[in-house]
């Protein structure tokens, strides 16, 4: 695999990242209000806090509005998907270049909802990651097993094959973030145990480029985040439902304030 000889380098300087995935939620007014509140929280935060990078990934329709509000806030903007091509006859799709043009610095790729509802394969996801880099975006690659796969004892095998099939050879810690999101934990209120999270993150780290950030995702909320985000192998969170509430999202972000 990639960069295993370099494993462990930069361990101490992995900047934490808390990312909000708004999914298909919010009209313009909702998005603007949420962004305004987050900007206020960021402005009110004590110097040196929140102690992590903060990212929001609104639906494509809100990127322009939310990006405009967030200027000067220190909160980064990201897309939820992109097409592999830079432009062309792909009705309904959005290119990485278009996301970059709107001020995005990240794009989420390979989310299980895309894999499930749009039939995205590891190969297609690898092409999208390459497209993100072409446009100067960092990719957040989502991986994770289903309940059935975990019960069959195949969780590590599944995640490993997703990583092997979708990480381009040129991947580095600067251009790729991995989010481990057990499918059964997404939007269900269930979370993996801290032991399972640590085990999977350690496995991902063994297979991923040196110094890469590995986020946990799946029903992260203000109550469970202290236990999850302080695990040594966890470099942040990809937050869905709780990121739609400014107070909940900022409480999660603030987990890193005292670090
Ligand atoms: P959730 O979603 O926090 O609502 O479970 C996480 C995700 O899908 O990224």
Short mmCIF file of C-alpha atoms and ligand atoms in Angstrom, two decimals:
data_model
loop_
_atom_site.label_atom_id
_atom_site.label_comp_id
_atom_site.label_asym_id
_atom_site.label_seq_id
_atom_site.Cartn_x
_atom_site.Cartn_y
_atom_site.Cartn_z
CA UNK A 1 0.00 0.00 0.00
CA UNK A 2 0.85 3.61 -0.14
CA UNK A 3 3.52 5.18 1.99
CA UNK A 4 3.69 2.49 4.65
CA UNK A 5 7.41 3.12 5.02
CA UNK A 6 6.57 6.65 6.14
CA UNK A 7 3.95 5.50 8.60
CA UNK A 8 3.80 7.53 11.75
CA UNK A 9 5.46 10.63 10.34
CA UNK A 10 3.62 13.85 11.24
CA UNK A 11 1.59 11.94 13.83
CA UNK A 12 1.88 14.81 16.26
CA UNK A 13 0.77 17.52 13.87
CA UNK A 14 -2.41 16.11 12.39
CA UNK A 15 -4.74 19.11 12.57
CA UNK A 16 -8.15 17.99 13.76
CA UNK A 17 -11.05 18.50 11.39
CA UNK A 18 -14.75 18.70 12.18
CA UNK A 19 -16.87 18.68 9.04
CA UNK A 20 -20.62 19.18 8.73
CA UNK A 21 -22.40 17.28 5.99
CA UNK A 22 -25.73 19.04 5.52
CA UNK A 23 -26.84 16.48 2.90
CA UNK A 24 -30.02 17.49 1.01
CA UNK A 25 -31.25 19.90 3.65
CA UNK A 26 -32.01 23.58 3.72
CA UNK A 27 -33.47 26.32 1.58
CA UNK A 28 -31.55 29.53 1.08
CA UNK A 29 -32.83 31.20 4.21
CA UNK A 30 -32.05 28.15 6.39
CA UNK A 31 -28.55 27.87 4.99
CA UNK A 32 -27.83 31.56 5.45
CA UNK A 33 -29.11 31.52 9.04
CA UNK A 34 -27.08 28.46 9.97
CA UNK A 35 -23.96 29.95 8.40
CA UNK A 36 -24.48 33.31 10.13
CA UNK A 37 -24.81 31.61 13.52
CA UNK A 38 -21.69 29.51 12.95
CA UNK A 39 -19.81 32.63 11.92
CA UNK A 40 -20.89 34.33 15.16
CA UNK A 41 -19.74 31.34 17.21
CA UNK A 42 -16.41 31.36 15.41
CA UNK A 43 -15.99 35.09 16.02
CA UNK A 44 -16.85 34.70 19.71
CA UNK A 45 -14.45 31.80 20.24
CA UNK A 46 -11.42 32.53 22.39
CA UNK A 47 -8.08 33.02 20.58
CA UNK A 48 -6.51 29.71 19.64
CA UNK A 49 -9.87 27.96 19.62
CA UNK A 50 -11.78 26.00 18.41
CA UNK A 51 -8.54 24.02 18.13
CA UNK A 52 -9.56 22.32 14.92
CA UNK A 53 -10.33 23.07 11.32
CA UNK A 54 -14.07 23.58 10.78
CA UNK A 55 -15.74 22.74 7.47
CA UNK A 56 -19.33 22.87 6.26
CA UNK A 57 -20.58 21.01 3.21
CA UNK A 58 -23.99 22.41 2.23
CA UNK A 59 -26.01 21.20 -0.75
CA UNK A 60 -24.74 22.60 -4.04
CA UNK A 61 -27.63 25.06 -4.25
CA UNK A 62 -26.43 26.77 -1.05
CA UNK A 63 -22.69 26.88 -1.69
CA UNK A 64 -22.70 30.39 -3.08
CA UNK A 65 -24.92 31.83 -0.33
CA UNK A 66 -23.19 30.02 2.53
CA UNK A 67 -19.73 30.71 1.11
CA UNK A 68 -20.59 34.40 0.97
CA UNK A 69 -21.68 34.47 4.60
CA UNK A 70 -18.63 32.53 5.79
CA UNK A 71 -16.02 34.82 4.21
CA UNK A 72 -13.60 35.87 6.94
CA UNK A 73 -15.01 33.34 9.46
CA UNK A 74 -12.20 30.82 9.17
CA UNK A 75 -14.82 28.14 8.42
CA UNK A 76 -14.08 26.26 5.22
CA UNK A 77 -16.56 25.32 2.51
CA UNK A 78 -16.91 21.94 0.80
CA UNK A 79 -19.05 20.06 -1.70
CA UNK A 80 -20.80 16.73 -1.13
CA UNK A 81 -19.88 15.11 -4.44
CA UNK A 82 -18.40 15.94 -7.82
CA UNK A 83 -18.23 14.45 -11.31
CA UNK A 84 -14.92 13.09 -12.57
CA UNK A 85 -14.90 15.24 -15.72
CA UNK A 86 -14.07 18.95 -15.65
CA UNK A 87 -17.09 19.85 -17.80
CA UNK A 88 -19.37 18.44 -20.46
CA UNK A 89 -22.70 16.83 -21.25
CA UNK A 90 -23.47 15.40 -17.80
CA UNK A 91 -26.93 16.66 -16.96
CA UNK A 92 -27.40 17.38 -13.29
CA UNK A 93 -23.76 16.87 -12.33
CA UNK A 94 -21.25 19.30 -10.90
CA UNK A 95 -17.51 19.31 -11.54
CA UNK A 96 -14.75 19.76 -9.00
CA UNK A 97 -13.73 22.92 -10.87
CA UNK A 98 -17.23 24.34 -10.26
CA UNK A 99 -16.89 23.63 -6.55
CA UNK A 100 -13.48 25.30 -6.46
CA UNK A 101 -14.94 28.26 -8.33
CA UNK A 102 -17.49 28.70 -5.52
CA UNK A 103 -14.77 28.78 -2.87
CA UNK A 104 -14.74 25.14 -1.84
CA UNK A 105 -11.52 23.65 -0.54
CA UNK A 106 -12.87 20.15 0.14
CA UNK A 107 -15.28 17.67 -1.39
CA UNK A 108 -16.83 14.61 0.27
CA UNK A 109 -16.56 11.57 -2.02
CA UNK A 110 -17.82 8.01 -1.83
CA UNK A 111 -20.38 8.67 0.89
CA UNK A 112 -22.39 5.51 1.54
CA UNK A 113 -25.55 7.31 0.42
CA UNK A 114 -23.89 7.93 -2.96
CA UNK A 115 -22.69 4.31 -3.11
CA UNK A 116 -26.17 3.05 -2.20
CA UNK A 117 -28.45 5.38 -4.15
CA UNK A 118 -26.23 6.18 -7.13
CA UNK A 119 -24.35 2.91 -7.48
CA UNK A 120 -20.93 4.52 -7.06
CA UNK A 121 -18.09 2.02 -7.29
CA UNK A 122 -14.61 2.26 -5.83
CA UNK A 123 -13.23 2.87 -9.32
CA UNK A 124 -15.65 5.74 -9.95
CA UNK A 125 -14.74 7.20 -6.57
CA UNK A 126 -11.03 6.98 -7.37
CA UNK A 127 -11.65 8.98 -10.55
CA UNK A 128 -13.58 11.59 -8.58
CA UNK A 129 -10.73 11.91 -6.07
CA UNK A 130 -8.34 12.54 -8.96
CA UNK A 131 -10.80 15.14 -10.28
CA UNK A 132 -10.88 16.86 -6.90
CA UNK A 133 -7.09 17.14 -6.91
CA UNK A 134 -7.08 18.43 -10.49
CA UNK A 135 -9.26 21.30 -9.26
CA UNK A 136 -7.12 21.91 -6.17
CA UNK A 137 -9.59 20.41 -3.68
CA UNK A 138 -8.80 17.99 -0.88
CA UNK A 139 -10.99 14.88 -0.95
CA UNK A 140 -12.77 13.38 2.05
CA UNK A 141 -13.12 9.71 1.16
CA UNK A 142 -15.89 7.91 3.04
CA UNK A 143 -15.61 4.20 3.78
CA UNK A 144 -17.59 1.87 6.00
CA UNK A 145 -19.27 -1.48 6.34
CA UNK A 146 -22.96 -2.40 6.59
CA UNK A 147 -24.47 -4.03 9.65
CA UNK A 148 -24.61 -7.35 7.82
CA UNK A 149 -20.94 -7.14 6.88
CA UNK A 150 -19.93 -6.33 10.47
CA UNK A 151 -22.02 -9.18 11.84
CA UNK A 152 -20.35 -11.51 9.37
CA UNK A 153 -16.96 -10.41 10.75
CA UNK A 154 -16.08 -8.72 7.46
CA UNK A 155 -15.86 -5.06 8.53
CA UNK A 156 -12.08 -4.74 8.20
CA UNK A 157 -12.04 -6.68 4.94
CA UNK A 158 -14.72 -4.46 3.39
CA UNK A 159 -13.14 -1.19 4.47
CA UNK A 160 -9.71 -2.39 3.33
CA UNK A 161 -11.02 -3.24 -0.12
CA UNK A 162 -12.76 0.15 -0.37
CA UNK A 163 -9.45 1.83 0.47
CA UNK A 164 -7.44 -0.29 -1.95
CA UNK A 165 -9.95 0.28 -4.73
CA UNK A 166 -10.43 4.00 -4.37
CA UNK A 167 -7.24 5.70 -3.17
CA UNK A 168 -5.13 6.92 -6.09
CA UNK A 169 -1.41 6.22 -5.87
CA UNK A 170 -0.50 9.89 -5.55
CA UNK A 171 -2.52 10.34 -2.35
CA UNK A 172 -0.98 12.30 0.50
CA UNK A 173 -2.04 13.69 3.85
CA UNK A 174 -2.40 17.13 2.27
CA UNK A 175 -4.85 16.01 -0.38
CA UNK A 176 -6.85 13.23 1.23
CA UNK A 177 -8.83 12.77 4.43
CA UNK A 178 -10.53 9.46 5.19
CA UNK A 179 -13.85 9.28 7.03
CA UNK A 180 -14.75 5.95 8.60
CA UNK A 181 -18.53 5.84 8.66
CA UNK A 182 -20.14 2.51 9.52
CA UNK A 183 -23.25 2.50 7.31
CA UNK A 184 -25.45 1.21 10.14
CA UNK A 185 -24.44 4.17 12.34
CA UNK A 186 -25.42 6.88 9.86
CA UNK A 187 -28.56 8.72 10.87
CA UNK A 188 -29.63 5.92 13.21
CA UNK A 189 -28.51 7.22 16.59
CA UNK A 190 -26.26 4.14 16.87
CA UNK A 191 -22.50 4.59 17.13
CA UNK A 192 -19.67 2.12 16.93
CA UNK A 193 -18.00 1.28 20.24
CA UNK A 194 -14.82 3.18 21.00
CA UNK A 195 -12.95 -0.16 20.74
CA UNK A 196 -14.34 -0.80 17.24
CA UNK A 197 -13.56 2.76 16.16
CA UNK A 198 -9.98 2.54 17.44
CA UNK A 199 -9.46 -0.84 15.82
CA UNK A 200 -10.76 0.29 12.43
CA UNK A 201 -8.91 3.60 12.49
CA UNK A 202 -5.66 1.81 13.30
CA UNK A 203 -6.28 -0.56 10.39
CA UNK A 204 -7.03 2.34 8.03
CA UNK A 205 -3.85 4.08 9.19
CA UNK A 206 -1.82 1.00 8.35
CA UNK A 207 -3.11 1.12 4.76
CA UNK A 208 -3.28 4.88 4.12
CA UNK A 209 -0.67 7.51 3.28
CA UNK A 210 1.52 8.71 6.15
CA UNK A 211 0.13 11.38 8.43
CA UNK A 212 -3.37 11.18 6.96
CA UNK A 213 -6.33 12.41 8.98
CA UNK A 214 -9.01 9.84 9.76
CA UNK A 215 -12.42 11.13 10.82
CA UNK A 216 -15.20 9.15 12.44
CA UNK A 217 -18.77 9.62 11.23
CA UNK A 218 -22.15 8.14 12.12
CA UNK A 219 -24.55 9.73 14.61
CA UNK A 220 -21.89 11.93 16.21
CA UNK A 221 -23.64 14.34 18.57
CA UNK A 222 -22.81 16.63 21.51
CA UNK A 223 -23.30 13.78 24.01
CA UNK A 224 -21.15 11.10 22.42
CA UNK A 225 -18.45 13.32 20.91
CA UNK A 226 -16.23 13.67 24.01
CA UNK A 227 -15.62 9.90 24.13
CA UNK A 228 -15.11 9.55 20.37
CA UNK A 229 -13.11 12.64 19.52
CA UNK A 230 -10.53 12.08 22.24
CA UNK A 231 -9.52 8.64 20.89
CA UNK A 232 -5.89 8.87 19.78
CA UNK A 233 -6.60 7.46 16.30
CA UNK A 234 -9.53 9.83 15.65
CA UNK A 235 -8.62 13.11 13.96
CA UNK A 236 -12.09 14.62 13.90
CA UNK A 237 -15.64 13.94 12.83
CA UNK A 238 -17.91 13.98 9.81
CA UNK A 239 -21.22 15.11 11.25
CA UNK A 240 -24.56 14.76 9.48
CA UNK A 241 -27.78 15.41 11.40
CA UNK A 242 -26.16 17.30 14.27
CA UNK A 243 -24.47 19.71 11.85
CA UNK A 244 -27.88 21.18 10.96
CA UNK A 245 -28.16 22.62 14.45
CA UNK A 246 -25.57 25.38 14.97
CA UNK A 247 -25.43 24.89 18.72
CA UNK A 248 -24.95 21.10 18.48
CA UNK A 249 -22.36 21.43 15.72
CA UNK A 250 -20.39 24.05 17.62
CA UNK A 251 -20.48 21.94 20.78
CA UNK A 252 -18.87 19.12 18.78
CA UNK A 253 -16.32 21.53 17.29
CA UNK A 254 -15.59 22.84 20.78
CA UNK A 255 -14.55 19.36 21.95
CA UNK A 256 -11.13 20.33 20.71
CA UNK A 257 -11.07 23.76 22.33
CA UNK A 258 -9.11 22.74 25.37
CA UNK A 259 -6.62 20.56 23.51
P1 LIG B 1 -25.18 11.38 10.75
O1 LIG B 1 -24.53 11.40 9.28
O2 LIG B 1 -24.26 12.19 11.65
O3 LIG B 1 -26.53 12.01 10.58
O4 LIG B 1 -25.25 9.97 11.18
C1 LIG B 1 -23.14 11.29 9.10
C2 LIG B 1 -22.81 11.24 7.65
O5 LIG B 1 -23.56 10.62 6.88
O6 LIG B 1 -21.82 11.82 7.19
#
